[in-house]
CSV table of C-alpha atoms in Angstrom, one decimal:
chain,number,residue,atom,x,y,z
A,1,MET,CA,-0.2,9.2,21.0
A,2,SER,CA,-2.6,11.1,18.8
A,3,ASN,CA,-4.8,13.9,20.2
A,4,VAL,CA,-8.3,12.4,20.9
A,5,LEU,CA,-9.6,16.0,20.4
A,6,ASN,CA,-8.1,16.0,16.9
A,7,ASN,CA,-10.3,13.2,15.0
A,8,ARG,CA,-8.7,14.0,11.9
A,9,LEU,CA,-11.4,10.6,10.6
A,10,SER,CA,-15.0,10.6,11.4
A,11,VAL,CA,-16.6,8.4,8.6
A,12,THR,CA,-18.0,5.3,7.7
A,13,VAL,CA,-18.6,3.5,4.4
A,14,ASP,CA,-21.8,2.1,3.3
A,15,PRO,CA,-21.1,-1.8,2.8
A,16,GLN,CA,-22.9,-1.0,-1.0
A,17,VAL,CA,-20.0,1.3,-1.4
A,18,ILE,CA,-17.4,-1.3,-0.7
A,19,THR,CA,-19.4,-3.8,-2.9
A,20,GLU,CA,-19.4,-1.5,-6.0
A,21,VAL,CA,-16.2,-0.5,-5.2
A,22,LYS,CA,-15.1,-4.0,-5.3
A,23,SER,CA,-17.2,-4.5,-8.6
A,24,LYS,CA,-15.7,-1.4,-10.3
A,25,ILE,CA,-12.2,-3.2,-10.0
A,26,GLU,CA,-13.2,-6.6,-11.0
A,27,GLU,CA,-14.3,-4.6,-14.3
A,28,ILE,CA,-11.1,-3.4,-14.6
A,29,ASN,CA,-9.2,-6.6,-14.4
A,30,THR,CA,-12.1,-8.0,-16.7
A,31,LEU,CA,-11.2,-4.8,-19.3
A,32,LEU,CA,-7.4,-5.7,-18.8
A,33,PRO,CA,-7.1,-9.2,-18.7
A,34,PHE,CA,-3.5,-9.1,-20.1
A,35,LEU,CA,-1.6,-7.9,-16.8
A,36,THR,CA,0.5,-10.2,-15.1
A,37,GLY,CA,2.2,-10.8,-11.8
A,38,LEU,CA,5.8,-11.2,-11.5
A,39,THR,CA,7.9,-12.9,-8.9
A,40,LYS,CA,10.4,-10.8,-6.6
A,41,GLU,CA,13.2,-11.9,-8.3
A,42,GLU,CA,11.7,-11.0,-12.2
A,43,ARG,CA,11.1,-7.2,-10.6
A,44,LYS,CA,14.2,-7.3,-9.2
A,45,THR,CA,16.7,-8.8,-12.1
A,46,LEU,CA,14.5,-7.7,-15.4
A,47,PRO,CA,15.6,-4.8,-17.1
A,48,LYS,CA,13.0,-1.8,-16.9
A,49,ILE,CA,12.9,1.7,-18.7
A,50,ASN,CA,13.9,4.6,-16.8
A,51,ARG,CA,13.9,8.5,-18.3
A,52,SER,CA,17.1,7.7,-19.8
A,53,ASN,CA,17.0,4.8,-21.6
A,54,LYS,CA,13.2,5.8,-22.6
A,55,LEU,CA,14.7,7.8,-25.0
A,56,PHE,CA,17.4,4.7,-26.1
A,57,VAL,CA,14.4,2.9,-26.6
A,58,GLU,CA,12.6,5.5,-28.5
A,59,ASP,CA,15.8,6.3,-30.3
A,60,THR,CA,16.2,2.9,-31.6
A,61,LEU,CA,12.6,2.3,-32.6
A,62,ASN,CA,13.0,5.4,-34.8
A,63,SER,CA,16.2,4.0,-36.4
A,64,MET,CA,14.9,0.3,-36.5
A,65,ARG,CA,11.7,1.5,-39.0
A,66,GLN,CA,13.9,4.1,-40.8
A,67,ASN,CA,16.4,1.0,-41.5
A,68,GLU,CA,14.3,-1.9,-41.6
A,69,GLU,CA,16.8,-3.7,-43.9
A,70,ILE,CA,19.4,-3.9,-41.3
A,71,VAL,CA,17.0,-5.0,-38.6
A,72,PRO,CA,17.7,-8.8,-38.3
A,73,GLY,CA,14.3,-11.0,-38.9
A,74,TYR,CA,14.1,-12.6,-35.6
A,75,ILE,CA,13.7,-9.5,-34.2
A,76,ASN,CA,9.6,-8.4,-34.7
A,77,LEU,CA,9.6,-4.5,-34.8
A,78,ASP,CA,5.5,-4.4,-34.7
A,79,GLU,CA,6.1,-7.0,-31.2
A,80,VAL,CA,8.5,-3.9,-30.1
A,81,GLU,CA,6.2,-1.5,-31.0
A,82,LYS,CA,3.3,-3.2,-29.2
A,83,ASP,CA,5.3,-3.5,-25.8
A,84,TYR,CA,6.2,0.1,-25.8
A,85,ALA,CA,3.0,1.3,-26.6
A,86,LEU,CA,1.8,-0.6,-23.9
A,87,TYR,CA,4.7,0.2,-21.8
A,88,ASN,CA,3.4,3.9,-22.2
A,89,GLU,CA,-0.3,3.4,-21.8
A,90,LEU,CA,-0.1,1.0,-18.4
A,91,LYS,CA,2.2,3.7,-17.1
A,92,VAL,CA,-0.5,6.4,-17.2
A,93,LEU,CA,-2.9,3.9,-15.6
A,94,ALA,CA,-0.1,3.2,-13.0
A,95,LEU,CA,0.3,6.7,-11.6
A,96,GLU,CA,-3.4,7.1,-11.0
A,97,LEU,CA,-4.0,3.7,-9.5
A,98,ALA,CA,-0.9,4.6,-7.5
A,99,GLU,CA,-2.0,7.8,-6.3
A,100,LEU,CA,-5.6,6.5,-5.3
A,101,SER,CA,-3.8,3.1,-3.5
A,102,GLU,CA,-1.7,5.4,-1.7
A,103,LYS,CA,-5.0,7.7,-0.2
A,104,VAL,CA,-6.6,4.4,0.8
A,105,ASN,CA,-3.6,2.9,2.2
A,106,ASP,CA,-3.0,6.2,4.2
A,107,THR,CA,-6.9,6.7,4.8
A,108,ARG,CA,-6.5,3.5,6.5
A,109,ILE,CA,-3.1,3.9,8.6
A,110,LEU,CA,-4.9,6.8,9.8
A,111,ALA,CA,-8.0,5.4,10.6
A,112,GLY,CA,-6.2,2.7,12.5
A,113,SER,CA,-4.2,5.0,13.8
A,114,GLU,CA,-7.1,7.2,15.6
A,115,ALA,CA,-8.8,3.8,16.6
A,116,TYR,CA,-5.6,2.2,17.9
A,117,THR,CA,-3.9,5.2,19.9
A,118,THR,CA,-7.7,5.9,21.5
A,119,SER,CA,-7.6,2.7,22.8
A,120,LEU,CA,-4.0,2.8,24.3
A,121,LEU,CA,-5.6,6.0,26.2
A,122,ALA,CA,-8.3,4.3,27.5
A,123,TYR,CA,-6.5,1.5,28.5
A,124,LYS,CA,-4.2,3.5,30.3
A,125,MET,CA,-7.1,5.2,32.3
A,126,PHE,CA,-8.4,1.6,33.1
A,127,GLY,CA,-5.1,0.8,34.7
A,128,MET,CA,-5.1,4.5,36.7
A,129,ALA,CA,-8.8,3.9,37.8
A,130,ALA,CA,-7.7,0.2,38.7
A,131,GLN,CA,-5.2,1.9,40.9
A,132,SER,CA,-7.7,4.2,42.2
A,133,GLY,CA,-10.0,1.2,43.6
A,134,VAL,CA,-12.4,2.2,40.9
A,135,ALA,CA,-15.4,-0.7,41.0
A,136,GLY,CA,-15.0,-2.7,37.8
A,137,ALA,CA,-11.8,-1.1,36.3
A,138,GLU,CA,-9.5,-4.1,37.3
A,139,SER,CA,-11.1,-6.9,35.6
A,140,LEU,CA,-10.8,-4.7,32.5
A,141,TYR,CA,-7.5,-3.6,33.1
A,142,THR,CA,-6.4,-7.2,33.5
A,143,ARG,CA,-8.4,-8.3,30.5
A,144,LEU,CA,-7.1,-5.8,28.4
A,145,ARG,CA,-3.5,-6.4,29.6
A,146,GLU,CA,-3.8,-9.7,28.4
A,147,ARG,CA,-3.0,-8.9,24.7
A,148,PHE,CA,0.1,-7.9,25.4
A,149,ALA,CA,1.3,-10.7,27.6
A,150,SER,CA,3.4,-12.3,24.6
A,151,THR,CA,3.9,-9.1,22.3
A,152,GLY,CA,4.9,-6.9,25.2
A,153,THR,CA,3.4,-3.5,25.9
A,154,PRO,CA,2.0,-0.9,23.0
A,155,THR,CA,4.2,2.4,22.7
A,156,GLU,CA,2.3,5.7,21.6
A,157,ASP,CA,3.2,6.4,18.6
A,158,THR,CA,3.6,2.4,17.1
A,159,VAL,CA,1.1,1.5,14.5
A,160,ILE,CA,1.5,-1.9,12.9
A,161,ASP,CA,-0.1,-2.4,9.6
A,162,GLU,CA,-0.4,-6.2,8.7
A,163,THR,CA,-0.7,-5.5,5.6
A,164,ASP,CA,2.7,-3.7,5.3
A,165,PRO,CA,5.6,-6.1,5.0
A,166,ASP,CA,8.0,-2.9,6.4
A,167,THR,CA,6.3,-3.4,9.5
A,168,THR,CA,7.5,-6.3,11.3
A,169,GLY,CA,6.9,-5.6,15.1
A,170,THR,CA,6.7,-3.3,17.8
A,171,ASP,CA,8.8,-1.6,20.7
A,172,THR,CA,6.0,-2.4,23.4
A,173,ASP,CA,7.5,-1.2,26.5
A,174,SER,CA,6.3,2.2,27.6
A,175,ILE,CA,2.2,2.6,27.7
A,176,ALA,CA,0.8,-0.3,29.7
A,177,GLY,CA,4.1,0.2,31.6
A,178,GLU,CA,3.0,3.6,32.8
A,179,ALA,CA,-0.7,2.0,33.4
A,180,ALA,CA,0.3,-0.9,35.4
């Protein structure tokens, strides 16, 4: 469980800022209308450029430019050059966007973790208060405990990210059980 006294984030974002950011993202999409999506299968099976075959592509392009008479007519050298230039141009953007995306996701995960772990602590405290006979605590604890009826109980170190396909479930046996 995170240390509730060490709150790493204490931020709210003005809805206007969110609107502006979304507008900028749409502007990027408008500036790059040719961007395409791939299927999972295409992502897995399409040949990709890496360090070693990047040099191969560059050497092959140079060889084709210097020996155009040998290049078959069905290979369009201009198109290959355009594809490779686009690959390099988008690589720069992809690196910057990936860094930004990672920061957004990391901040979101941290904010969610802080909210969730503090909620778990409060839930546990409501359970202890209920066990001690504090007025009103039993109904609070019972209402919150219903959230875990079908999924079990939350663990101290589990944060589920609904948008993360790698996060598929949770081991939920420790905290609420301690509080019960």
